XYZ file of C-alpha atoms in Angstrom:
452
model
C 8.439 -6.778 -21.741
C 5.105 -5.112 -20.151
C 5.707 -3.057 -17.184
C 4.028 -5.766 -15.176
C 3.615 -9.501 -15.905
C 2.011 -12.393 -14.291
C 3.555 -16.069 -13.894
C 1.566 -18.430 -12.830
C 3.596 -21.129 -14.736
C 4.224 -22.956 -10.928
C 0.519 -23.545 -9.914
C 0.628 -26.616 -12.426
C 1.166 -29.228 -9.049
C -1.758 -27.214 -7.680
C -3.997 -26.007 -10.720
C -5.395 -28.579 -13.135
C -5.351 -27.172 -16.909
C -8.913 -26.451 -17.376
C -9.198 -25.124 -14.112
C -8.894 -21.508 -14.852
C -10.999 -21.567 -17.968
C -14.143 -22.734 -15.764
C -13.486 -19.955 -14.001
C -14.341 -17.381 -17.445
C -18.246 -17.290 -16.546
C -18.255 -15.874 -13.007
C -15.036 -13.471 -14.231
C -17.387 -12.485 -16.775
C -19.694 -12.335 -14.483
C -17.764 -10.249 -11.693
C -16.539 -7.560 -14.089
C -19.847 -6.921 -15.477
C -20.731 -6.291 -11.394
C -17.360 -3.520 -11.326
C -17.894 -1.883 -14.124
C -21.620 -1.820 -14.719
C -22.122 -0.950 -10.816
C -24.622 -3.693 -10.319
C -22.403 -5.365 -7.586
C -22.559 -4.553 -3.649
C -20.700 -0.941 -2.943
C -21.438 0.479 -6.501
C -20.952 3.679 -5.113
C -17.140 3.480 -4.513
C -15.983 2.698 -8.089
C -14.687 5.754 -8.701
C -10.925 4.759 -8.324
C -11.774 2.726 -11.576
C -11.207 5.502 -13.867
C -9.593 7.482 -11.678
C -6.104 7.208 -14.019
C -7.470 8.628 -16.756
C -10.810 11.026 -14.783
C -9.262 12.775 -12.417
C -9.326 16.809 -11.688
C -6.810 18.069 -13.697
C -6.961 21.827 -11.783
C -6.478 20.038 -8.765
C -3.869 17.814 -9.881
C -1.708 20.836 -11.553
C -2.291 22.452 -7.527
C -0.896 19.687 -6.213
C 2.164 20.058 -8.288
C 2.055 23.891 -6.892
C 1.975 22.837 -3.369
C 4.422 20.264 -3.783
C 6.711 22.835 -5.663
C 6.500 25.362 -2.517
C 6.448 22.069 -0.025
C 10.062 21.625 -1.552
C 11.106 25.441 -1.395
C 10.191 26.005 1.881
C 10.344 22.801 4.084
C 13.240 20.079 4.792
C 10.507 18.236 6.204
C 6.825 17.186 5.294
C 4.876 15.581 8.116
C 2.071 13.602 6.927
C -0.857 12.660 9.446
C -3.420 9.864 8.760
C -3.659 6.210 8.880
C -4.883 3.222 7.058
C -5.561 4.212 3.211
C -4.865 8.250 4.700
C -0.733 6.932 4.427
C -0.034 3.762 3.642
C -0.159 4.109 -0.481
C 2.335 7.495 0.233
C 4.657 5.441 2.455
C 4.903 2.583 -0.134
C 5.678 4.589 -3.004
C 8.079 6.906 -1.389
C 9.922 3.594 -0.301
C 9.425 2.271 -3.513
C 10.917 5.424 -6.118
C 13.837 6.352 -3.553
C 16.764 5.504 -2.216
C 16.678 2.510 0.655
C 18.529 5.196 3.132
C 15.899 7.829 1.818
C 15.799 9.405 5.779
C 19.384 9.030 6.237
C 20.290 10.890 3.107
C 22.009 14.137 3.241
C 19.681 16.934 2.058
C 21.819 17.595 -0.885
C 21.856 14.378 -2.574
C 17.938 13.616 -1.619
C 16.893 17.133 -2.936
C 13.761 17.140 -1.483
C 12.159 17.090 1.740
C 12.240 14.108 4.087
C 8.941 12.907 4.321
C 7.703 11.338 7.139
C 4.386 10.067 8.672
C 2.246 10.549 11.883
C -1.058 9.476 12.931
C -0.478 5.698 12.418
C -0.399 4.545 15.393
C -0.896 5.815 19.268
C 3.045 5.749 20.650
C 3.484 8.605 22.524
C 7.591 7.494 22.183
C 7.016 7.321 18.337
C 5.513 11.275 18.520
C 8.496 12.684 20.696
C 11.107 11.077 18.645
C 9.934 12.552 15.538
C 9.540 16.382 17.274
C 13.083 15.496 18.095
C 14.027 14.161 14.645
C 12.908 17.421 13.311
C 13.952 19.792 15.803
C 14.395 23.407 14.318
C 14.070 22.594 10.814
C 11.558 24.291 8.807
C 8.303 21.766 8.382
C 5.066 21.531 6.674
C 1.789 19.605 7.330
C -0.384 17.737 5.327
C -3.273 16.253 7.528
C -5.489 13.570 5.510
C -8.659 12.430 6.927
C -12.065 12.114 5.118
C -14.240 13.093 8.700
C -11.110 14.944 10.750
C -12.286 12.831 13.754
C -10.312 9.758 13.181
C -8.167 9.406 16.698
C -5.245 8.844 15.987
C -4.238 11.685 12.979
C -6.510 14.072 15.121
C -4.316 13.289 18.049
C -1.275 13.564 15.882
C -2.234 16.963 13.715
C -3.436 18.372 17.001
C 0.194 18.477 18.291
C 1.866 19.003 14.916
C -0.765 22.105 13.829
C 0.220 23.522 17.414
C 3.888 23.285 17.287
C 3.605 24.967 13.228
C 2.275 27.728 15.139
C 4.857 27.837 17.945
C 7.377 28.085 15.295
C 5.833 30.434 12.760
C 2.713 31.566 14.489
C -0.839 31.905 13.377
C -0.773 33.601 9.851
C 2.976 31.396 9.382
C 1.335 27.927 10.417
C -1.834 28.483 7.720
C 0.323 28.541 4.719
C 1.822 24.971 5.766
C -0.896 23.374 6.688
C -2.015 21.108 4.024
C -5.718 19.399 4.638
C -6.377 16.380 2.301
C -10.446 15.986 3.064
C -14.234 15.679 2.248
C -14.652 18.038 -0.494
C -18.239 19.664 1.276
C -18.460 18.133 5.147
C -16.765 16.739 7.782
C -14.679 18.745 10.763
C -11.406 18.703 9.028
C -13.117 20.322 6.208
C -14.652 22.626 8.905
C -11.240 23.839 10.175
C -9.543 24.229 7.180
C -12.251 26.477 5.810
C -12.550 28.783 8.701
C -8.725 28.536 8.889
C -7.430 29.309 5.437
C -5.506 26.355 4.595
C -5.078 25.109 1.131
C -7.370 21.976 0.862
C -7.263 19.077 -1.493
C -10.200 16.794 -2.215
C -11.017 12.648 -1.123
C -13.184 11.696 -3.587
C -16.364 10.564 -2.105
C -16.307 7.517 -4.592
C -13.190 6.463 -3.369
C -12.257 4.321 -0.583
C -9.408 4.841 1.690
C -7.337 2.210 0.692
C -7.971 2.934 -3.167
C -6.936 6.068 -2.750
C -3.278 6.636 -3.609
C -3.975 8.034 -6.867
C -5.985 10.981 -5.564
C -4.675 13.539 -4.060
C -4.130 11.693 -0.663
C -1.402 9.857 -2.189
C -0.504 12.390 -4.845
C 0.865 15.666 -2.561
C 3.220 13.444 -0.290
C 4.708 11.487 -3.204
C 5.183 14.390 -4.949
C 6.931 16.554 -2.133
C 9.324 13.386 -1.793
C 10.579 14.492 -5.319
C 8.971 11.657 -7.382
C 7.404 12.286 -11.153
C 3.103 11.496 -10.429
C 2.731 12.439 -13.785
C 4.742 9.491 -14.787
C 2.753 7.771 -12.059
C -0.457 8.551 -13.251
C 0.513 7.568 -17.038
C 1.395 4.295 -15.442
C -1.831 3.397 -13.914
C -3.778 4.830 -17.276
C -2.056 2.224 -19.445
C -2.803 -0.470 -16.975
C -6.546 0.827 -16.258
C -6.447 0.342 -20.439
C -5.068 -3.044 -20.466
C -6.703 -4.526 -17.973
C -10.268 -3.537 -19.257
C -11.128 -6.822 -20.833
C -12.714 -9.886 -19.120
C -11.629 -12.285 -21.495
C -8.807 -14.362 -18.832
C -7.107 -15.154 -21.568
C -6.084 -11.803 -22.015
C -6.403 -9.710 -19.061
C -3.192 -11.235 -16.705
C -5.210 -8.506 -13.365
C -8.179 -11.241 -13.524
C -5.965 -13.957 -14.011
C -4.133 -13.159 -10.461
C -7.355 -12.638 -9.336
C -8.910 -16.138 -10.321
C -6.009 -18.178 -9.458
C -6.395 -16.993 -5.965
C -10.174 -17.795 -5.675
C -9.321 -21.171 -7.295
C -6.250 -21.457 -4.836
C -8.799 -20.430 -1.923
C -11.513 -23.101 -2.609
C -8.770 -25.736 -1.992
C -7.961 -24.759 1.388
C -5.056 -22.170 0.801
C -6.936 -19.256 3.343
C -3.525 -17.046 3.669
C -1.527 -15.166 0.791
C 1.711 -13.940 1.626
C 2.942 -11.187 -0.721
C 6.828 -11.492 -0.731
C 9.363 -9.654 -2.446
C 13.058 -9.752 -2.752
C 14.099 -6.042 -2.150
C 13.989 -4.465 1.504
C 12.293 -0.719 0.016
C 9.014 -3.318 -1.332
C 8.151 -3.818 2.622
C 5.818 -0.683 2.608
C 4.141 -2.596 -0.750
C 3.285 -5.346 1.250
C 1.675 -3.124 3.976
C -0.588 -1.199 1.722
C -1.505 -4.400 -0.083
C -2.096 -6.085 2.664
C -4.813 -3.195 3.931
C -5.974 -3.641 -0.126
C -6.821 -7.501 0.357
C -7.701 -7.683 3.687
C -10.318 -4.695 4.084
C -11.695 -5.843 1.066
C -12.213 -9.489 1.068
C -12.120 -10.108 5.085
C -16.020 -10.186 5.126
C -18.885 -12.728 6.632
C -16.590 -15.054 8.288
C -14.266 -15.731 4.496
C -11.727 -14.229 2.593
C -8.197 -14.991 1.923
C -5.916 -13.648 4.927
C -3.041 -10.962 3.376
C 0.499 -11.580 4.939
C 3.521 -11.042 3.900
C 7.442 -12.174 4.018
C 10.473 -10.575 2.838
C 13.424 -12.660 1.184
C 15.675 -13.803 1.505
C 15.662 -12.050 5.204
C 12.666 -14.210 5.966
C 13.542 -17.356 5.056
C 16.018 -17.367 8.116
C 12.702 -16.979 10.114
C 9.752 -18.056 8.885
C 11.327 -20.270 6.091
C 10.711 -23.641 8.010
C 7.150 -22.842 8.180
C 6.380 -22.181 5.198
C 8.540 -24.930 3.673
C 6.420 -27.771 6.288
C 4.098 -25.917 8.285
C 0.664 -26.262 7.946
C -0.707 -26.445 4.010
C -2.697 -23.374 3.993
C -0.266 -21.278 2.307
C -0.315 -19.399 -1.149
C 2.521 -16.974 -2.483
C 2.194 -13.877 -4.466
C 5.966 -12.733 -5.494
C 6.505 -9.067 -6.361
C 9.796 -9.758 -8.267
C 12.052 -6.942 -9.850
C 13.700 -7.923 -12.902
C 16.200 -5.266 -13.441
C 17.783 -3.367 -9.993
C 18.114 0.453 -9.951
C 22.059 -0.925 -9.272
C 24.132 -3.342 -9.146
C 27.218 -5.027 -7.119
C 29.964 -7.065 -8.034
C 31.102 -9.927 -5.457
C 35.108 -9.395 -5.062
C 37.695 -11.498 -5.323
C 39.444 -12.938 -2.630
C 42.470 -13.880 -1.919
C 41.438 -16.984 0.185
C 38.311 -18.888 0.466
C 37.189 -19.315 3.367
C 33.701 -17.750 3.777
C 33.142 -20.627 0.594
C 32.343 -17.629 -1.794
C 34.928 -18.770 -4.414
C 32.493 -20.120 -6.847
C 30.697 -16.766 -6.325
C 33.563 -13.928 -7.082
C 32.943 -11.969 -9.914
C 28.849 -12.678 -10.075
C 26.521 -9.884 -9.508
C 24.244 -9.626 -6.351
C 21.291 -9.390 -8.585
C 21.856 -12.795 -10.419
C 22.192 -14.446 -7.221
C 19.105 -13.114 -5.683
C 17.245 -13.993 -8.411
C 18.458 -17.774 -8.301
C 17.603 -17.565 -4.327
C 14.257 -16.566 -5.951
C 14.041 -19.374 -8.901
C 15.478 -21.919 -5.848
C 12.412 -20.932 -3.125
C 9.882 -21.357 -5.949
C 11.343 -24.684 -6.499
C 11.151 -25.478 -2.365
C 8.086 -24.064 -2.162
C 5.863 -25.992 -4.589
C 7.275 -29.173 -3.580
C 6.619 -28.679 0.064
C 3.318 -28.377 -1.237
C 2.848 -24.428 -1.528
C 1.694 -23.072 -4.632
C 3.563 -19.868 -5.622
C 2.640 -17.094 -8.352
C 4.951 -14.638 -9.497
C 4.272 -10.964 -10.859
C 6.880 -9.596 -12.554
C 7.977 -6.211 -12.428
C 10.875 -4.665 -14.851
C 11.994 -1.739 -13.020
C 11.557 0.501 -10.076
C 10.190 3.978 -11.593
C 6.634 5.764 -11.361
C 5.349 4.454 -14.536
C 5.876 0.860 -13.252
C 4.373 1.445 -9.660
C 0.991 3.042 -10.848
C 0.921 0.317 -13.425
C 1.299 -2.136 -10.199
C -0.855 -0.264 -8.041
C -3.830 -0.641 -10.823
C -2.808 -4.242 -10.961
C -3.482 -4.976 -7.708
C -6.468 -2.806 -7.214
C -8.922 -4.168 -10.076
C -7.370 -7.729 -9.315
C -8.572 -7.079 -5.457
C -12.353 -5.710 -6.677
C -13.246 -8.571 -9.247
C -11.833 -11.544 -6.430
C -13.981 -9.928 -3.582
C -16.588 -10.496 -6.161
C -16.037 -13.658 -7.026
C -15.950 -15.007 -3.626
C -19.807 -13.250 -3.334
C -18.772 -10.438 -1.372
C -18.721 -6.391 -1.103
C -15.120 -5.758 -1.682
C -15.721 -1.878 -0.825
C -17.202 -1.407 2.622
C -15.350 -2.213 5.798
C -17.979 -2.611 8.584
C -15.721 -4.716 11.152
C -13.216 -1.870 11.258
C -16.025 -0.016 13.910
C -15.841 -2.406 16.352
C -13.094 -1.540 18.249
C -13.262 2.563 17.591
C -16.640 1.796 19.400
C -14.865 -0.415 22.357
C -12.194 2.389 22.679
C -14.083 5.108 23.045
C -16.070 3.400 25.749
C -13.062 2.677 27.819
C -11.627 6.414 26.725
C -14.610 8.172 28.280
C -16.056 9.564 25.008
C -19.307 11.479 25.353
C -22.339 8.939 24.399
C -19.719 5.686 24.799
C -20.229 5.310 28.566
C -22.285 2.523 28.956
C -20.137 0.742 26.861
C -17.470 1.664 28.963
C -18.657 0.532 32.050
C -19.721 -2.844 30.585
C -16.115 -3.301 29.277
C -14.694 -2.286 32.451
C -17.064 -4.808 34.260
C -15.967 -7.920 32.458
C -12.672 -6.747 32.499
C -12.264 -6.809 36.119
C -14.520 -10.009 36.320
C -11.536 -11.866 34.304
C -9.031 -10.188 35.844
């Protein structure tokens, strides 16, 4: 089978037969906008051929880095936020081991990778310095401007305590600075300061970024093959270069969702049936919703994971209100598998059970939801993936990323800029006391304490 495949084979209650051929002229229509650049944010298309275009010399550094990441750290802190870490987290979830932290050194043979500069927790910081205590750690700091708050905040502490440990000269060969190949303050720094830098390609958004380098050195200190990766992605950026919807199952994901949309289903959950494919949800949902969440439309990206969810959010979805649409992520073949034992009694009811596999019954939880699901009135569509490896995730990753472009397109909108994401840096800063921010400030403050 192809390393990803799309099922769409339970939209029949939903999607009349003809349906998706109407759609063929404004496909048409929308790819001729990606690919000839005539469409809104031209500029960032770059991630298009990025597979099969990218900077070899860089690439083979990256390896380097990686390689001496590995010899001389058991652990690589990564700093950045949004696109800067969620494509690393995902695949490093994805390609190892569920208990990937909680391995022993030995048997993960590579170092632990973890990430800072998500978030603002001051608890989340101190339990990491304390996670890696005296062990030997590297850096890699990813931010296109180096003025982002939160990884500032984050590398500022982590660059400092590289050079408690190892001091000045010792800190600047493990600091790591993923930025603006020309400009910016990062790229400032890491000039003046020796580091090894790696480039963000200025025609490549943040959240289509994980095959550049900012996904490329973390994934590849966790141990994982990128060129394998990257061969992935260049067979799908191959397959997936013709509009014809007949053909090209990327567009057909993409105009089942439009179609889906215009009906009145406004949120997509992505859902998967494996725990380590939470992390995929995350970075798709940054994929769909930075893209399409633009002059008051676009389809809203959340996301479930099964069968844990269905103990939670299960009843919703099954009778809630009808503005639901499923994407499934489903693996066909498990890195492993389990045997359910015999017993000698039955009273947990698992009799009929004993001797299956784990796998086979998660997949009939999956084939019974679908079932559920469309009858209670939600439309479901499935993409099939065979196996967890590199070549299958950049294959996915490229599915999801051109599918993504062409439906921001079709529903008449820039799927490449992200101008809401400003509004609350701007609010923050005001209440933060940031130089040229004070007025703002003060007005906050004001009808703060009018509705307090």
């Amino acid at each position: 089978m192809a390393h990803v495949s799309f099922d769409s084979s339970a939209l029949k209650k939903f999607v009349h037969a003809n349906e998706l051929g109407e759609m063929q002229a404004m496909v048409t229509a929308a790819d001729e906008e990606l690919r000839k650049g005539t469409g809104a944010g031209a500029d960032f298309r770059d991630w298009l051929h990025l597979p099969s275009d990218y900077d070899k010399e860089e690439f083979a550094r990256i390896k380097k880095a990686a390689a001496k990441i590995k010899e001389d750290s058991d652990v690589l802190v990564v700093i950045g936020i949004g696109g800067s870490y969620l494509g690393a987290r995902m695949a490093v979830d994805f390609l190892h081991n569920t208990f990937y932290q909680a391995q022993d050194p030995a048997d993960r043979k590579a170092p632990l990778v973890l990430f800072a500069g998500n978030s603002l927790s001051s608890s989340y910081v101190y339990d990491m310095i304390k996670l890696i205590g005296d062990k030997d750690f590297s850096v890699n700091v990813i931010s296109k401007s180096g003025t982002t708050t939160e990884p500032s905040i984050a590398f500022r502490i982590f660059k400092q305590r590289l050079i408690d440990k190892y001091g000045e000269e010792g800190a600047k060969e493990r600091i790591y600075a993923t930025t603006d190949a020309k400009r910016g303050a990062l790229k400032t720094e890491a000039d003046a300061a020796g580091w090894e830098t790696f480039v963000i390609p200025d025609g490549v958004g943040g959240r289509y970024s994980v095959l550049s380098a900012v996904g490329l050195l973390p994934i590849a200190a966790s141990g994982a093959d990128i060129d394998q990766l990257m061969a992935g992605a260049a067979q799908a950026e191959h397959d997936y270069d013709n509009p014809d919807l007949s053909k090209n199952e990327a567009y057909q994901y993409a105009a089942y969702r439009n179609i889906l949309y215009r009906k009145g289903f406004t949120t997509e959950l992505l859902e998967n049936y494996e725990p380590n494919m939470t992390m995929l949800a995350e970075w798709w949902k940054q994929l769909a919703g930075e893209s399409e969440g633009k002059d008051q439309k676009g389809i809203y990206p959340s996301s479930a994971n099964f069968t844990t969810d269905l103990h939670s959010l299960g009843q919703y979805i099954q009778e809630g209100l009808r503005n639901l649409m499923e994407t499934v992520v489903k693996l066909d073949t498990p890195n492993h598998n389990v045997n359910i034992p015999e017993a000698d009694s039955n009273l947990d009811g698992l009799e009929y059970l004993q001797g299956k596999d784990m796998d086979w019954v998660n997949t009939k939880a999956y084939q019974a939801v679908v079932a559920a699901h469309t009858t209670g009135g939600v439309p479901v569509m499935t993409v099939h993936i065979d196996r967890e490896d590199e070549y299958t995730l950049g294959y996915l990753i490229y599915f999801f990323e051109v599918a993504i472009a062409i439906s921001g397109y079709l529903n008449g909108i820039n799927p490449f800029n992200q101008p809401g994401v400003e509004a609350y840096k701007t609010n923050m800063f005001g209440l933060l006391g940031k130089p040229g921010f004070e007025k703002i400030g003060d007005q906050l403050r004001k009808e703060m304490n009018e509705n307090a």
